[in-house]
mmCIF file of C-alpha atoms and ligand atoms in Angstrom:
data_model
loop_
_atom_site.group_PDB
_atom_site.id
_atom_site.type_symbol
_atom_site.label_atom_id
_atom_site.label_comp_id
_atom_site.label_asym_id
_atom_site.label_seq_id
_atom_site.Cartn_x
_atom_site.Cartn_y
_atom_site.Cartn_z
ATOM 1 C CA MET Y 1 -0.100 -0.274 0.096
ATOM 2 C CA GLY Y 2 2.717 2.082 0.828
ATOM 3 C CA VAL Y 3 3.854 5.656 3.137
ATOM 4 C CA THR Y 4 1.051 8.124 3.598
ATOM 5 C CA ILE Y 5 1.187 11.292 5.177
ATOM 6 C CA LEU Y 6 -1.046 13.431 6.522
ATOM 7 C CA ALA Y 7 0.781 17.218 6.408
ATOM 8 C CA ILE Y 8 -0.117 20.326 8.691
ATOM 9 C CA GLU Y 9 0.699 23.871 8.086
ATOM 10 C CA SER Y 10 -0.254 26.261 9.760
ATOM 11 C CA SER Y 11 2.750 28.900 10.306
ATOM 12 C CA CYS Y 12 0.770 32.280 9.258
ATOM 13 C CA ASP Y 13 -2.288 32.791 8.006
ATOM 14 C CA ASP Y 14 -3.179 29.911 5.731
ATOM 15 C CA THR Y 15 -4.363 26.751 7.568
ATOM 16 C CA SER Y 16 -3.336 23.980 4.854
ATOM 17 C CA ALA Y 17 -3.627 20.396 4.693
ATOM 18 C CA ALA Y 18 -2.275 17.648 2.507
ATOM 19 C CA VAL Y 19 -1.677 14.080 2.460
ATOM 20 C CA VAL Y 20 1.160 12.411 0.051
ATOM 21 C CA ARG Y 21 1.875 8.978 -0.814
ATOM 22 C CA ASP Y 22 5.079 7.595 -1.585
ATOM 23 C CA GLY Y 23 5.586 11.746 -2.943
ATOM 24 C CA TYR Y 24 2.742 11.696 -5.114
ATOM 25 C CA ILE Y 25 0.395 14.681 -3.484
ATOM 26 C CA LEU Y 26 -2.833 12.959 -2.865
ATOM 27 C CA SER Y 27 -4.637 15.750 -2.150
ATOM 28 C CA ASN Y 28 -3.235 19.907 -1.043
ATOM 29 C CA LEU Y 29 -6.623 21.648 0.644
ATOM 30 C CA ILE Y 30 -5.968 25.750 1.760
ATOM 31 C CA ALA Y 31 -8.210 27.761 3.888
ATOM 32 C CA GLY Y 32 -6.406 31.852 3.842
ATOM 33 C CA GLN Y 33 -7.299 34.163 5.948
ATOM 34 C CA ASP Y 34 -9.531 37.298 3.834
ATOM 35 C CA ILE Y 35 -9.500 38.913 7.425
ATOM 36 C CA HIS Y 36 -5.597 40.351 7.507
ATOM 37 C CA LYS Y 37 -6.451 42.265 4.390
ATOM 38 C CA SER Y 38 -8.119 45.634 5.657
ATOM 39 C CA TYR Y 39 -5.058 45.787 8.972
ATOM 40 C CA GLY Y 40 -2.183 45.928 6.502
ATOM 41 C CA GLY Y 41 -0.106 42.585 7.996
ATOM 42 C CA VAL Y 42 -1.109 39.517 9.816
ATOM 43 C CA VAL Y 43 -2.987 40.089 12.969
ATOM 44 C CA PRO Y 44 -1.349 37.014 14.912
ATOM 45 C CA GLU Y 45 -3.966 36.469 17.261
ATOM 46 C CA LEU Y 46 -6.253 36.552 14.719
ATOM 47 C CA ALA Y 47 -4.362 34.462 12.383
ATOM 48 C CA SER Y 48 -4.578 31.433 16.016
ATOM 49 C CA ARG Y 49 -8.017 32.118 16.266
ATOM 50 C CA ALA Y 50 -8.951 31.538 12.626
ATOM 51 C CA HIS Y 51 -6.407 28.258 12.491
ATOM 52 C CA GLN Y 52 -8.605 27.156 15.590
ATOM 53 C CA ALA Y 53 -11.819 27.724 13.439
ATOM 54 C CA ASN Y 54 -10.271 25.535 10.286
ATOM 55 C CA ILE Y 55 -7.838 23.329 10.573
ATOM 56 C CA VAL Y 56 -10.383 19.800 11.418
ATOM 57 C CA PRO Y 57 -12.574 21.177 8.222
ATOM 58 C CA VAL Y 58 -9.314 21.100 6.141
ATOM 59 C CA VAL Y 59 -8.017 18.088 7.244
ATOM 60 C CA ASP Y 60 -11.525 16.552 6.929
ATOM 61 C CA GLN Y 61 -11.860 17.676 2.953
ATOM 62 C CA ALA Y 62 -7.658 16.656 2.294
ATOM 63 C CA LEU Y 63 -9.059 13.171 3.853
ATOM 64 C CA LYS Y 64 -12.453 13.281 1.636
ATOM 65 C CA LYS Y 65 -10.348 14.279 -1.641
ATOM 66 C CA ALA Y 66 -7.869 11.566 -1.233
ATOM 67 C CA GLY Y 67 -9.874 9.334 -0.789
ATOM 68 C CA VAL Y 68 -7.979 7.768 2.694
ATOM 69 C CA GLY Y 69 -9.962 6.951 6.220
ATOM 70 C CA VAL Y 70 -7.571 7.757 9.309
ATOM 71 C CA ASP Y 71 -6.583 4.423 9.447
ATOM 72 C CA ASP Y 72 -4.754 4.652 6.434
ATOM 73 C CA ILE Y 73 -1.983 7.296 7.790
ATOM 74 C CA ASP Y 74 1.053 6.245 8.552
ATOM 75 C CA ALA Y 75 3.037 9.035 10.072
ATOM 76 C CA VAL Y 76 1.311 12.991 10.701
ATOM 77 C CA ALA Y 77 3.899 15.687 9.934
ATOM 78 C CA PHE Y 78 3.559 19.327 11.023
ATOM 79 C CA THR Y 79 5.303 22.650 10.345
ATOM 80 C CA GLN Y 80 7.694 23.343 13.549
ATOM 81 C CA GLY Y 81 8.547 26.213 12.238
ATOM 82 C CA PRO Y 82 9.526 29.438 11.357
ATOM 83 C CA GLY Y 83 6.430 31.057 12.230
ATOM 84 C CA LEU Y 84 4.262 32.925 14.374
ATOM 85 C CA LEU Y 85 3.901 30.970 17.730
ATOM 86 C CA GLY Y 86 0.242 30.678 18.154
ATOM 87 C CA SER Y 87 -0.878 29.728 14.480
ATOM 88 C CA LEU Y 88 2.130 27.380 14.951
ATOM 89 C CA LEU Y 89 0.957 25.782 18.238
ATOM 90 C CA VAL Y 90 -2.613 24.786 16.567
ATOM 91 C CA GLY Y 91 -1.606 22.962 13.960
ATOM 92 C CA ILE Y 92 1.679 21.286 16.082
ATOM 93 C CA SER Y 93 -1.075 20.234 18.113
ATOM 94 C CA PHE Y 94 -3.716 18.554 16.460
ATOM 95 C CA ALA Y 95 -1.005 16.895 14.418
ATOM 96 C CA LYS Y 96 0.025 15.287 18.598
ATOM 97 C CA GLY Y 97 -3.962 14.491 18.538
ATOM 98 C CA PHE Y 98 -3.776 12.735 15.511
ATOM 99 C CA ALA Y 99 -0.631 10.557 16.509
ATOM 100 C CA LEU Y 100 -1.456 9.995 20.158
ATOM 101 C CA THR Y 101 -5.006 8.905 19.059
ATOM 102 C CA ARG Y 102 -3.717 6.827 16.170
ATOM 103 C CA ASN Y 103 -0.758 5.633 17.620
ATOM 104 C CA ILE Y 104 1.539 6.386 14.538
ATOM 105 C CA PRO Y 105 4.687 8.530 14.691
ATOM 106 C CA LEU Y 106 4.878 12.496 13.918
ATOM 107 C CA ILE Y 107 7.414 13.905 12.199
ATOM 108 C CA GLU Y 108 8.171 17.724 12.580
ATOM 109 C CA VAL Y 109 9.327 19.721 9.487
ATOM 110 C CA ASN Y 110 11.723 22.880 8.930
ATOM 111 C CA HIS Y 111 8.580 25.376 7.293
ATOM 112 C CA LEU Y 112 11.906 26.789 4.988
ATOM 113 C CA HIS Y 113 13.349 23.593 4.098
ATOM 114 C CA ALA Y 114 9.504 22.232 2.930
ATOM 115 C CA HIS Y 115 9.182 25.238 0.897
ATOM 116 C CA ILE Y 116 12.826 23.531 -1.631
ATOM 117 C CA MET Y 117 10.856 20.673 -1.482
ATOM 118 C CA ALA Y 118 8.184 21.571 -3.506
ATOM 119 C CA HIS Y 119 10.552 21.120 -6.514
ATOM 120 C CA PHE Y 120 10.582 17.336 -5.508
ATOM 121 C CA ILE Y 121 6.540 17.155 -4.904
ATOM 122 C CA LEU Y 122 5.431 13.998 -7.565
ATOM 123 C CA GLU Y 123 1.897 14.520 -9.382
ATOM 124 C CA LYS Y 124 0.130 11.291 -11.178
ATOM 125 C CA ASP Y 125 -0.438 11.757 -14.286
ATOM 126 C CA LYS Y 126 1.870 14.921 -14.513
ATOM 127 C CA GLU Y 127 5.722 14.703 -16.010
ATOM 128 C CA SER Y 128 7.789 14.825 -12.858
ATOM 129 C CA ARG Y 129 11.394 16.553 -13.354
ATOM 130 C CA VAL Y 130 12.878 17.270 -10.241
ATOM 131 C CA PRO Y 131 16.521 18.340 -9.162
ATOM 132 C CA ALA Y 132 19.546 16.456 -9.174
ATOM 133 C CA PHE Y 133 22.213 17.692 -6.661
ATOM 134 C CA PRO Y 134 23.514 19.187 -5.225
ATOM 135 C CA PHE Y 135 20.526 21.731 -6.040
ATOM 136 C CA LEU Y 136 21.460 25.543 -6.025
ATOM 137 C CA CYS Y 137 18.378 27.085 -5.129
ATOM 138 C CA LEU Y 138 16.880 31.145 -3.978
ATOM 139 C CA LEU Y 139 14.341 30.780 -1.515
ATOM 140 C CA VAL Y 140 12.493 34.073 -1.547
ATOM 141 C CA SER Y 141 9.411 34.386 0.942
ATOM 142 C CA GLY Y 142 7.445 36.964 3.059
ATOM 143 C CA GLY Y 143 10.082 36.257 6.472
ATOM 144 C CA HIS Y 144 13.313 34.725 3.933
ATOM 145 C CA THR Y 145 15.718 35.445 1.649
ATOM 146 C CA GLN Y 146 18.304 32.691 1.618
ATOM 147 C CA LEU Y 147 20.457 30.963 -1.090
ATOM 148 C CA ILE Y 148 21.196 27.375 0.222
ATOM 149 C CA VAL Y 149 22.627 24.694 -1.093
ATOM 150 C CA MET Y 150 21.029 21.130 -0.895
ATOM 151 C CA GLN Y 151 23.346 17.820 -1.049
ATOM 152 C CA SER Y 152 20.254 15.503 -0.258
ATOM 153 C CA HIS Y 153 16.856 16.188 0.101
ATOM 154 C CA LEU Y 154 17.333 16.216 4.377
ATOM 155 C CA GLU Y 155 20.918 18.379 3.897
ATOM 156 C CA MET Y 156 20.859 21.539 3.060
ATOM 157 C CA GLU Y 157 23.691 24.864 3.747
ATOM 158 C CA LEU Y 158 22.950 28.052 4.037
ATOM 159 C CA ILE Y 159 25.021 29.799 1.654
ATOM 160 C CA GLY Y 160 23.922 33.865 1.582
ATOM 161 C CA ASN Y 161 20.899 35.486 3.884
ATOM 162 C CA THR Y 162 19.519 38.950 3.741
ATOM 163 C CA ILE Y 163 21.438 40.860 6.316
ATOM 164 C CA ASP Y 164 17.473 43.361 7.389
ATOM 165 C CA ASP Y 165 13.820 42.803 5.127
ATOM 166 C CA ALA Y 166 12.465 40.271 3.098
ATOM 167 C CA ALA Y 167 11.944 40.194 -0.164
ATOM 168 C CA GLY Y 168 8.661 39.713 0.018
ATOM 169 C CA GLU Y 169 8.624 42.199 2.934
ATOM 170 C CA ALA Y 170 9.848 44.719 0.351
ATOM 171 C CA PHE Y 171 7.306 43.894 -1.587
ATOM 172 C CA ASP Y 172 4.862 44.071 1.086
ATOM 173 C CA LYS Y 173 6.264 46.980 2.819
ATOM 174 C CA CYS Y 174 6.676 49.041 -0.605
ATOM 175 C CA GLY Y 175 2.817 48.067 -1.788
ATOM 176 C CA LYS Y 176 1.807 49.777 1.797
ATOM 177 C CA LEU Y 177 3.708 52.895 0.948
ATOM 178 C CA MET Y 178 0.829 52.740 -1.909
ATOM 179 C CA ASP Y 179 -2.244 52.070 -0.102
ATOM 180 C CA PHE Y 180 -2.776 48.197 -0.929
ATOM 181 C CA PRO Y 181 -3.678 45.408 0.718
ATOM 182 C CA TYR Y 182 -1.376 43.032 2.198
ATOM 183 C CA PRO Y 183 -0.092 41.147 0.750
ATOM 184 C CA ALA Y 184 0.778 43.611 -2.286
ATOM 185 C CA GLY Y 185 3.197 41.489 -3.412
ATOM 186 C CA PRO Y 186 1.131 39.093 -6.086
ATOM 187 C CA LEU Y 187 -0.797 42.719 -6.802
ATOM 188 C CA ILE Y 188 2.493 44.346 -7.878
ATOM 189 C CA ASP Y 189 3.334 41.669 -9.930
ATOM 190 C CA ASN Y 190 -0.314 42.274 -11.978
ATOM 191 C CA PHE Y 191 0.105 46.522 -12.293
ATOM 192 C CA ALA Y 192 4.022 45.865 -12.892
ATOM 193 C CA SER Y 193 3.312 43.822 -16.323
ATOM 194 C CA GLU Y 194 1.126 47.233 -17.832
ATOM 195 C CA GLY Y 195 4.208 48.924 -16.539
ATOM 196 C CA ASN Y 196 7.857 50.724 -17.777
ATOM 197 C CA LYS Y 197 10.369 48.729 -15.435
ATOM 198 C CA LYS Y 198 12.772 51.215 -16.566
ATOM 199 C CA ALA Y 199 10.672 54.814 -15.819
ATOM 200 C CA PHE Y 200 12.069 55.523 -12.204
ATOM 201 C CA THR Y 201 14.767 53.967 -10.767
ATOM 202 C CA PHE Y 202 15.588 52.482 -6.852
ATOM 203 C CA SER Y 203 19.461 52.352 -4.993
ATOM 204 C CA ILE Y 204 20.322 48.856 -5.069
ATOM 205 C CA PRO Y 205 22.492 48.336 -1.864
ATOM 206 C CA LYS Y 206 26.147 47.032 -2.602
ATOM 207 C CA VAL Y 207 25.818 43.674 0.009
ATOM 208 C CA LYS Y 208 29.159 41.674 0.074
ATOM 209 C CA GLY Y 209 29.091 37.860 -0.525
ATOM 210 C CA LEU Y 210 26.097 36.538 -1.044
ATOM 211 C CA ASP Y 211 23.945 38.415 1.974
ATOM 212 C CA PHE Y 212 20.867 40.439 0.875
ATOM 213 C CA SER Y 213 19.362 43.742 1.679
ATOM 214 C CA PHE Y 214 16.275 45.723 0.884
ATOM 215 C CA SER Y 215 15.354 48.150 3.515
ATOM 216 C CA GLY Y 216 17.758 50.580 1.804
ATOM 217 C CA LEU Y 217 15.882 50.088 -1.348
ATOM 218 C CA LYS Y 218 12.146 50.622 0.776
ATOM 219 C CA THR Y 219 13.595 53.835 1.942
ATOM 220 C CA SER Y 220 14.644 54.668 -1.535
ATOM 221 C CA PHE Y 221 11.497 54.211 -2.616
ATOM 222 C CA LEU Y 222 9.151 56.430 0.585
ATOM 223 C CA TYR Y 223 11.368 59.324 0.323
ATOM 224 C CA PHE Y 224 10.700 59.092 -3.532
ATOM 225 C CA LEU Y 225 6.907 58.771 -3.466
ATOM 226 C CA ARG Y 226 7.219 61.607 -1.113
ATOM 227 C CA ASP Y 227 8.756 63.868 -2.886
ATOM 228 C CA ARG Y 228 6.948 63.130 -6.314
ATOM 229 C CA LEU Y 229 3.374 63.245 -3.810
ATOM 230 C CA LYS Y 230 4.587 67.012 -2.478
ATOM 231 C CA GLU Y 231 4.110 67.886 -6.351
ATOM 232 C CA ASP Y 232 1.410 65.746 -7.469
ATOM 233 C CA PRO Y 233 -1.016 63.898 -4.664
ATOM 234 C CA GLU Y 234 -1.641 62.367 -7.510
ATOM 235 C CA PHE Y 235 1.113 60.835 -8.384
ATOM 236 C CA ILE Y 236 0.668 57.353 -7.060
ATOM 237 C CA THR Y 237 -2.694 56.665 -8.848
ATOM 238 C CA LYS Y 238 -1.148 57.844 -11.967
ATOM 239 C CA ASN Y 239 1.934 56.042 -12.805
ATOM 240 C CA LYS Y 240 1.234 52.759 -10.775
ATOM 241 C CA ALA Y 241 1.978 50.462 -13.484
ATOM 242 C CA ASP Y 242 5.020 52.273 -13.631
ATOM 243 C CA LEU Y 243 5.686 52.388 -10.254
ATOM 244 C CA CYS Y 244 4.782 48.460 -9.516
ATOM 245 C CA ALA Y 245 7.758 48.136 -12.495
ATOM 246 C CA SER Y 246 10.220 50.240 -11.891
ATOM 247 C CA LEU Y 247 10.195 48.490 -7.935
ATOM 248 C CA GLN Y 248 9.206 45.048 -8.836
ATOM 249 C CA GLY Y 249 12.580 45.185 -11.560
ATOM 250 C CA THR Y 250 14.612 46.413 -8.781
ATOM 251 C CA ILE Y 251 13.427 43.330 -6.819
ATOM 252 C CA VAL Y 252 14.468 41.149 -9.251
ATOM 253 C CA SER Y 253 17.730 42.087 -10.289
ATOM 254 C CA ILE Y 254 18.904 42.208 -6.696
ATOM 255 C CA LEU Y 255 18.132 38.596 -6.845
ATOM 256 C CA ILE Y 256 19.062 37.703 -10.399
ATOM 257 C CA SER Y 257 22.088 38.822 -9.301
ATOM 258 C CA LYS Y 258 22.406 37.231 -6.259
ATOM 259 C CA LEU Y 259 22.019 34.014 -8.020
ATOM 260 C CA VAL Y 260 24.048 34.143 -10.105
ATOM 261 C CA LYS Y 261 27.123 34.807 -8.062
ATOM 262 C CA ALA Y 262 25.453 31.512 -6.049
ATOM 263 C CA SER Y 263 26.393 29.755 -8.884
ATOM 264 C CA GLN Y 264 29.728 30.670 -10.080
ATOM 265 C CA GLN Y 265 31.240 30.361 -7.133
ATOM 266 C CA THR Y 266 29.855 26.810 -6.243
ATOM 267 C CA GLY Y 267 30.043 26.096 -9.735
ATOM 268 C CA ILE Y 268 25.907 24.535 -8.901
ATOM 269 C CA MET Y 269 24.102 24.617 -12.354
ATOM 270 C CA GLU Y 270 20.872 22.353 -11.472
ATOM 271 C CA VAL Y 271 19.219 25.795 -9.954
ATOM 272 C CA GLY Y 272 16.284 26.651 -8.445
ATOM 273 C CA VAL Y 273 13.598 29.527 -7.380
ATOM 274 C CA ALA Y 274 11.339 28.491 -3.777
ATOM 275 C CA GLY Y 275 8.779 30.125 -1.561
ATOM 276 C CA GLY Y 276 6.273 32.400 -1.868
ATOM 277 C CA VAL Y 277 8.090 34.669 -4.332
ATOM 278 C CA SER Y 278 9.149 32.334 -6.586
ATOM 279 C CA ALA Y 279 5.339 33.355 -8.107
ATOM 280 C CA ASN Y 280 6.118 36.442 -9.193
ATOM 281 C CA SER Y 281 6.550 36.612 -12.436
ATOM 282 C CA GLY Y 282 9.411 39.106 -13.790
ATOM 283 C CA LEU Y 283 11.604 36.905 -11.722
ATOM 284 C CA ARG Y 284 10.014 33.644 -13.306
ATOM 285 C CA ASN Y 285 10.671 35.516 -16.406
ATOM 286 C CA GLY Y 286 14.180 37.018 -15.319
ATOM 287 C CA LEU Y 287 15.156 33.670 -14.321
ATOM 288 C CA ALA Y 288 14.418 31.611 -17.630
ATOM 289 C CA ARG Y 289 16.033 34.161 -19.742
ATOM 290 C CA GLU Y 290 19.100 34.252 -17.366
ATOM 291 C CA GLY Y 291 19.078 30.272 -17.052
ATOM 292 C CA ALA Y 292 18.830 29.895 -20.789
ATOM 293 C CA ARG Y 293 22.303 31.866 -21.081
ATOM 294 C CA ARG Y 294 23.850 30.779 -18.481
ATOM 295 C CA GLY Y 295 22.796 26.640 -19.129
ATOM 296 C CA TRP Y 296 21.464 26.256 -15.695
ATOM 297 C CA ASN Y 297 18.435 23.157 -15.297
ATOM 298 C CA LEU Y 298 15.768 26.027 -13.824
ATOM 299 C CA PHE Y 299 13.346 24.573 -11.763
ATOM 300 C CA LEU Y 300 10.585 27.027 -11.120
ATOM 301 C CA PRO Y 301 8.355 25.328 -9.041
ATOM 302 C CA SER Y 302 3.890 25.041 -10.027
ATOM 303 C CA LEU Y 303 2.470 28.050 -8.870
ATOM 304 C CA GLU Y 304 0.015 26.566 -6.417
ATOM 305 C CA TYR Y 305 3.720 25.521 -4.069
ATOM 306 C CA THR Y 306 5.045 28.479 -4.309
ATOM 307 C CA THR Y 307 3.192 30.006 -1.391
ATOM 308 C CA ASP Y 308 2.243 28.377 1.728
ATOM 309 C CA ASN Y 309 1.745 25.072 1.522
ATOM 310 C CA ALA Y 310 0.473 21.240 3.067
ATOM 311 C CA ALA Y 311 1.903 19.120 -0.009
ATOM 312 C CA MET Y 312 6.038 20.793 0.468
ATOM 313 C CA ILE Y 313 5.088 19.515 4.312
ATOM 314 C CA GLY Y 314 4.160 15.943 3.563
ATOM 315 C CA ILE Y 315 7.169 15.373 0.477
ATOM 316 C CA THR Y 316 9.376 16.518 3.388
ATOM 317 C CA GLY Y 317 7.222 14.371 6.150
ATOM 318 C CA TYR Y 318 8.113 11.717 3.308
ATOM 319 C CA TYR Y 319 11.605 11.471 3.123
ATOM 320 C CA LYS Y 320 12.201 11.776 6.802
ATOM 321 C CA TYR Y 321 9.867 8.754 7.263
ATOM 322 C CA LEU Y 322 11.909 7.017 4.949
ATOM 323 C CA ARG Y 323 15.077 8.027 6.943
ATOM 324 C CA GLY Y 324 12.947 7.381 10.730
ATOM 325 C CA GLU Y 325 13.069 10.872 11.675
ATOM 326 C CA PHE Y 326 10.505 11.617 13.971
ATOM 327 C CA SER Y 327 9.402 13.365 17.126
ATOM 328 C CA SER Y 328 8.344 13.072 20.325
ATOM 329 C CA GLN Y 329 4.873 14.156 21.500
ATOM 330 C CA LYS Y 330 7.195 16.180 23.778
ATOM 331 C CA VAL Y 331 8.038 18.450 20.179
ATOM 332 C CA THR Y 332 7.730 22.523 20.650
ATOM 333 C CA PRO Y 333 6.953 24.797 17.892
ATOM 334 C CA ARG Y 334 10.255 26.897 17.174
ATOM 335 C CA ALA Y 335 8.827 31.023 15.888
ATOM 336 C CA ARG Y 336 12.587 31.240 14.668
ATOM 337 C CA VAL Y 337 14.688 28.543 13.423
HETATM 338 O O1 KG4 K 401 6.056 31.908 1.373
HETATM 339 P P1 KG4 K 401 5.294 32.478 1.475
HETATM 340 O O2 KG4 K 401 3.633 31.816 1.262
HETATM 341 O O3 KG4 K 401 4.735 32.694 3.179
HETATM 342 C C1 KG4 K 401 6.476 32.960 3.578
HETATM 343 O O4 KG4 K 401 6.561 31.749 4.387
HETATM 344 O O5 KG4 K 401 6.696 33.949 4.020
HETATM 345 O O6 KG4 K 401 5.328 34.163 0.944
HETATM 346 C C2 KG4 K 401 5.011 35.157 1.349
HETATM 347 C C3 KG4 K 401 4.933 36.285 0.610
HETATM 348 C C4 KG4 K 401 4.336 38.045 0.646
HETATM 349 O O7 KG4 K 401 5.261 38.668 0.793
HETATM 350 C C5 KG4 K 401 3.826 37.584 -0.607
HETATM 351 O O8 KG4 K 401 3.512 39.534 -1.351
HETATM 352 C C6 KG4 K 401 4.742 37.350 -1.939
HETATM 353 O O9 KG4 K 401 5.415 36.121 -0.852
HETATM 354 N N1 KG4 K 401 3.907 37.331 -2.877
HETATM 355 C C7 KG4 K 401 4.801 37.698 -4.191
HETATM 356 C C8 KG4 K 401 3.528 37.341 -4.880
HETATM 357 N N2 KG4 K 401 3.467 36.530 -4.475
HETATM 358 C C9 KG4 K 401 3.293 36.114 -3.507
HETATM 359 N N3 KG4 K 401 5.757 38.669 -4.074
HETATM 360 C C10 KG4 K 401 5.425 39.278 -5.469
HETATM 361 N N4 KG4 K 401 5.100 38.594 -6.090
HETATM 362 C C11 KG4 K 401 4.085 37.471 -6.416
HETATM 363 N N5 KG4 K 401 3.006 37.075 -7.727
HETATM 364 ZN ZN1 ZN K 402 6.530 30.423 3.290
#
């Protein structure tokens, strides 16, 4: 019958459950939380409450969609962190309860590791192309911007990191300055497609080695808007597409130039991108161009596995299951890892 894993992801504002059998995704359900939109960011207390309300129906639907019963589950994988503590607690408590009553193993999963492991998800009736090792991956999410080398499914080495904000934060914070609701990344992506990325220029930070910095860009964007709004209070409305295209173009060029440097330094040609910001069309197009020019074997995750989802937790849990890497009932969430 193979190995069937129930996976739970609840690190931020999406409650997700998935069922994975032998590396194949049988179901992947996500309940988002619109409640945060009007607050300009995720409100932790509201997120935990929504997870509490969503988790049982989401798991129930994931099992039904996969066509499996609780008796068919061999292990429960859950996100241990990083993430919001109250949100993580809901997922971990559910996973512990499920594992205890079914007397099956519990598997803790690092959320960042899981974003990269999304590249190893297999889908029935779809051609599966998975990276070989070593695999160089740019991980870009709302909380992280890292360059990671995977030596195997379970071994990863951090070779570059942001020294301040994450790329997703740069999108979201600059979007907030333009009065966009949270998360602004997807909206900026949409408006950017109609704009000219050379219309405005923003400062590109000089950071040594393979590290990143985005706080200077946010400040430069803030001062730029403040000056232009003084001259014309309608400046943002009139220039929305060009502002979004120029901002996105700057973020994308920072990301791609460091990824190119990392590939040159390590000699790794198996290259990919993961995390919420990897849904960005400017980044995907830019990487496709750069990858073709440099002869990379490039991996762009399918859109449904870019933002937070339990399928990526399930695939990571599957490989940990094969190695017998289980957690005890004493396991606790880790807000920071
Ligand atoms: O990985 P993720 O779902 O959650 C974290 O682990 O942080 O990433 C969320 C981030 C948010 O900052 C959101 O604005 C960004 O991903 N994002 C995008 C796009 N879709 C999501 N940023 C730019 N363009 C997009 N299309
Ligand atoms: Zn994430």
